[in-house]
Amino acid sequence: MTTKNRFVIAIIGILIFASLVFAAFYGFRKIPSIDEQLPPGSSAIEIRITHPDNRTIWPLNFAIPIQIALKGGEPVTSVDLYVNGSLYGTQHIEDESTNQQLLTLWEWQPGVPGNFILTARAMDASGNTGISNT
């Protein structure tokens, strides 16, 4: 391969790379921020994991208490708990109250050491959902 051919291939490679970088940058600018997608207070259900605190360390094979606080404009009918994105369990809520803070309690016992991400999702009687902080 001649030097001229290598130079042409290098220029073509640089142009392709620059085009991809520009397209990615331009495309990501079009994605609305989280606040624009779901402004604070717009969710029908307020839900947050209040226990355990982030980055706490627990012994292996220990039942970890998990507390989830929630409040909705409509009666909340169910709460799902996810561990690392996989459904751990569902609690069905029988209380028909609205605009009242509710607490759900769980116990979860990891079988292996590691870091885990807990997420809660709640649904109300109208089908609205809320997702917790992680």
Coordinates of N, CA and C in Angstrom, one line a residue, residues 32-114:
P32 N -34.4 15.7 26.3 CA -34.7 16.6 27.4 C -34.1 16.1 28.7
S33 N -33.8 17.1 29.6 CA -33.3 16.7 30.9 C -34.4 16.0 31.7
I34 N -34.0 15.3 32.8 CA -34.9 14.6 33.6 C -36.0 15.6 34.1
D35 N -35.6 16.8 34.5 CA -36.6 17.7 35.0 C -37.6 18.1 33.9
E36 N -37.2 18.2 32.7 CA -38.1 18.5 31.6 C -39.0 17.3 31.3
Q37 N -38.5 16.1 31.4 CA -39.3 14.9 31.2 C -40.3 14.7 32.2
L38 N -40.0 14.9 33.5 CA -40.9 14.7 34.6 C -40.6 15.8 35.6
P39 N -41.2 17.0 35.5 CA -40.9 18.0 36.5 C -41.2 17.6 37.9
P40 N -40.5 18.1 38.9 CA -40.8 17.8 40.3 C -42.2 18.1 40.6
G41 N -42.9 17.2 41.3 CA -44.2 17.4 41.7 C -45.3 16.9 40.7
S42 N -44.8 16.5 39.5 CA -45.8 16.1 38.5 C -46.2 14.7 38.6
S43 N -45.5 13.9 39.3 CA -45.9 12.5 39.5 C -47.1 12.4 40.4
A44 N -48.0 11.5 40.1 CA -49.2 11.3 40.9 C -48.9 10.7 42.2
I45 N -47.8 10.0 42.3 CA -47.4 9.3 43.6 C -46.0 9.7 44.0
E46 N -45.9 10.2 45.2 CA -44.5 10.5 45.8 C -44.1 9.2 46.5
I47 N -42.9 8.7 46.1 CA -42.4 7.5 46.7 C -40.9 7.6 46.9
R48 N -40.5 7.1 48.1 CA -39.0 7.1 48.4 C -38.7 6.0 49.3
I49 N -37.5 5.5 49.2 CA -37.0 4.5 50.1 C -36.3 5.3 51.3
T50 N -36.9 5.1 52.5 CA -36.4 5.8 53.6 C -35.4 5.0 54.5
H51 N -35.3 3.7 54.3 CA -34.4 2.8 55.0 C -34.1 1.6 54.1
P52 N -32.9 1.2 53.9 CA -31.7 1.6 54.5 C -31.2 2.9 53.8
D53 N -30.3 3.6 54.4 CA -29.6 4.7 53.8 C -28.7 4.2 52.7
N54 N -28.4 5.1 51.7 CA -27.5 4.8 50.7 C -26.1 4.4 51.2
R55 N -25.5 3.5 50.6 CA -24.1 3.1 50.9 C -23.9 2.6 52.3
T56 N -24.9 2.0 52.9 CA -24.7 1.3 54.2 C -24.2 -0.1 53.9
I57 N -23.5 -0.6 54.9 CA -22.9 -1.9 54.9 C -23.6 -2.8 55.9
W58 N -24.1 -4.0 55.4 CA -24.8 -5.0 56.2 C -24.1 -6.3 56.1
P59 N -24.2 -7.1 57.2 CA -23.6 -8.4 57.2 C -24.3 -9.3 56.2
L60 N -23.5 -10.2 55.6 CA -24.1 -11.2 54.7 C -25.0 -12.1 55.4
N61 N -26.1 -12.5 54.8 CA -27.1 -13.4 55.3 C -27.8 -12.8 56.5
F62 N -28.0 -11.4 56.5 CA -28.7 -10.7 57.5 C -29.9 -10.1 56.9
A63 N -31.1 -10.2 57.5 CA -32.3 -9.7 57.0 C -32.3 -8.1 57.1
I64 N -32.2 -7.5 56.0 CA -32.2 -6.0 56.0 C -33.6 -5.4 55.9
P65 N -33.9 -4.6 56.9 CA -35.2 -3.9 56.9 C -35.3 -2.8 55.8
I66 N -36.3 -2.8 55.1 CA -36.5 -1.8 54.0 C -37.8 -1.1 54.3
Q67 N -37.7 0.2 54.3 CA -38.9 1.0 54.5 C -39.2 1.9 53.3
I68 N -40.4 1.9 52.8 CA -40.8 2.7 51.7 C -41.9 3.6 52.1
A69 N -41.7 5.0 51.9 CA -42.8 5.9 52.2 C -43.4 6.4 50.9
L70 N -44.7 6.5 50.9 CA -45.4 6.9 49.7 C -46.7 7.7 50.1
K71 N -47.1 8.5 49.1 CA -48.2 9.4 49.2 C -48.8 9.6 47.8
G72 N -50.1 9.5 47.7 CA -50.7 9.7 46.4 C -52.0 10.4 46.4
G73 N -52.4 11.1 45.4 CA -53.7 11.8 45.3 C -54.8 10.8 45.2
E74 N -54.6 9.6 44.6 CA -55.5 8.5 44.6 C -55.1 7.5 45.6
P75 N -55.9 6.6 46.0 CA -55.5 5.5 46.8 C -54.4 4.6 46.1
V76 N -53.3 4.4 46.8 CA -52.2 3.6 46.3 C -52.6 2.1 46.5
T77 N -52.5 1.4 45.4 CA -53.0 0.0 45.4 C -51.9 -1.1 45.5
S78 N -50.7 -0.7 45.1 CA -49.6 -1.7 45.2 C -48.2 -1.0 45.1
V79 N -47.3 -1.7 45.7 CA -45.9 -1.3 45.8 C -45.0 -2.4 45.4
D80 N -44.1 -2.2 44.4 CA -43.2 -3.2 44.0 C -41.8 -2.8 44.5
L81 N -41.0 -3.8 44.9 CA -39.6 -3.6 45.3 C -38.7 -4.3 44.3
Y82 N -37.8 -3.6 43.7 CA -36.8 -4.1 42.8 C -35.4 -4.1 43.4
V83 N -34.7 -5.2 43.2 CA -33.3 -5.3 43.6 C -32.5 -5.5 42.3
N84 N -31.6 -4.5 42.0 CA -30.8 -4.5 40.8 C -31.6 -4.7 39.6
G85 N -32.8 -4.1 39.5 CA -33.7 -4.1 38.4 C -34.6 -5.3 38.3
S86 N -34.4 -6.2 39.2 CA -35.3 -7.4 39.1 C -36.4 -7.3 40.2
L87 N -37.6 -7.7 39.9 CA -38.7 -7.6 40.9 C -38.4 -8.6 42.0
Y88 N -38.4 -8.0 43.2 CA -38.2 -8.8 44.4 C -39.6 -9.3 45.0
G89 N -40.5 -8.3 45.0 CA -41.8 -8.6 45.5 C -42.8 -7.5 45.4
T90 N -44.1 -7.8 45.6 CA -45.1 -6.8 45.5 C -46.0 -6.9 46.8
Q91 N -46.3 -5.7 47.3 CA -47.2 -5.6 48.4 C -48.5 -4.9 47.9
H92 N -49.6 -5.5 48.1 CA -50.9 -4.9 47.8 C -51.4 -4.1 49.0
I93 N -51.9 -2.8 48.7 CA -52.3 -1.9 49.8 C -53.8 -2.0 49.8
E94 N -54.4 -2.2 51.0 CA -55.8 -2.3 51.2 C -56.4 -1.0 51.6
D95 N -55.6 -0.1 52.1 CA -56.0 1.2 52.6 C -56.5 2.1 51.5
E96 N -57.8 2.6 51.6 CA -58.4 3.4 50.5 C -58.2 4.9 50.7
S97 N -57.3 5.3 51.7 CA -57.1 6.7 51.9 C -56.4 7.4 50.8
T98 N -56.6 8.6 50.6 CA -55.9 9.5 49.7 C -55.2 10.5 50.4
N99 N -54.1 11.1 49.8 CA -53.3 12.2 50.4 C -52.9 11.8 51.8
Q100 N -52.6 10.6 52.1 CA -52.1 10.2 53.4 C -50.8 9.5 53.2
Q101 N -49.8 9.8 54.0 CA -48.6 9.1 53.9 C -48.7 7.7 54.4
L102 N -48.2 6.7 53.6 CA -48.2 5.3 54.0 C -46.8 4.8 54.0
L103 N -46.6 3.8 54.9 CA -45.2 3.2 55.0 C -45.4 1.7 54.7
T104 N -44.5 1.2 53.9 CA -44.5 -0.3 53.7 C -43.2 -0.8 54.2
L105 N -43.2 -1.9 54.8 CA -42.0 -2.5 55.4 C -41.7 -3.8 54.7
W106 N -40.4 -4.0 54.4 CA -40.0 -5.3 53.8 C -38.8 -5.8 54.5
E107 N -38.5 -7.0 54.3 CA -37.2 -7.6 54.8 C -36.6 -8.3 53.6
W108 N -35.3 -8.0 53.3 CA -34.6 -8.6 52.2 C -33.3 -9.1 52.7
Q109 N -32.9 -10.2 52.2 CA -31.7 -10.9 52.6 C -30.9 -11.2 51.4
P110 N -29.8 -10.5 51.2 CA -28.9 -10.9 50.0 C -28.2 -12.2 50.3
G111 N -28.1 -13.0 49.2 CA -27.5 -14.3 49.3 C -26.0 -14.2 49.0
V112 N -25.6 -13.1 48.4 CA -24.2 -13.0 48.0 C -23.7 -11.6 48.4
P113 N -22.4 -11.5 48.6 CA -21.9 -10.1 48.9 C -21.9 -9.3 47.7
G114 N -22.0 -7.9 47.9 CA -21.9 -7.0 46.7 C -22.7 -5.8 47.0

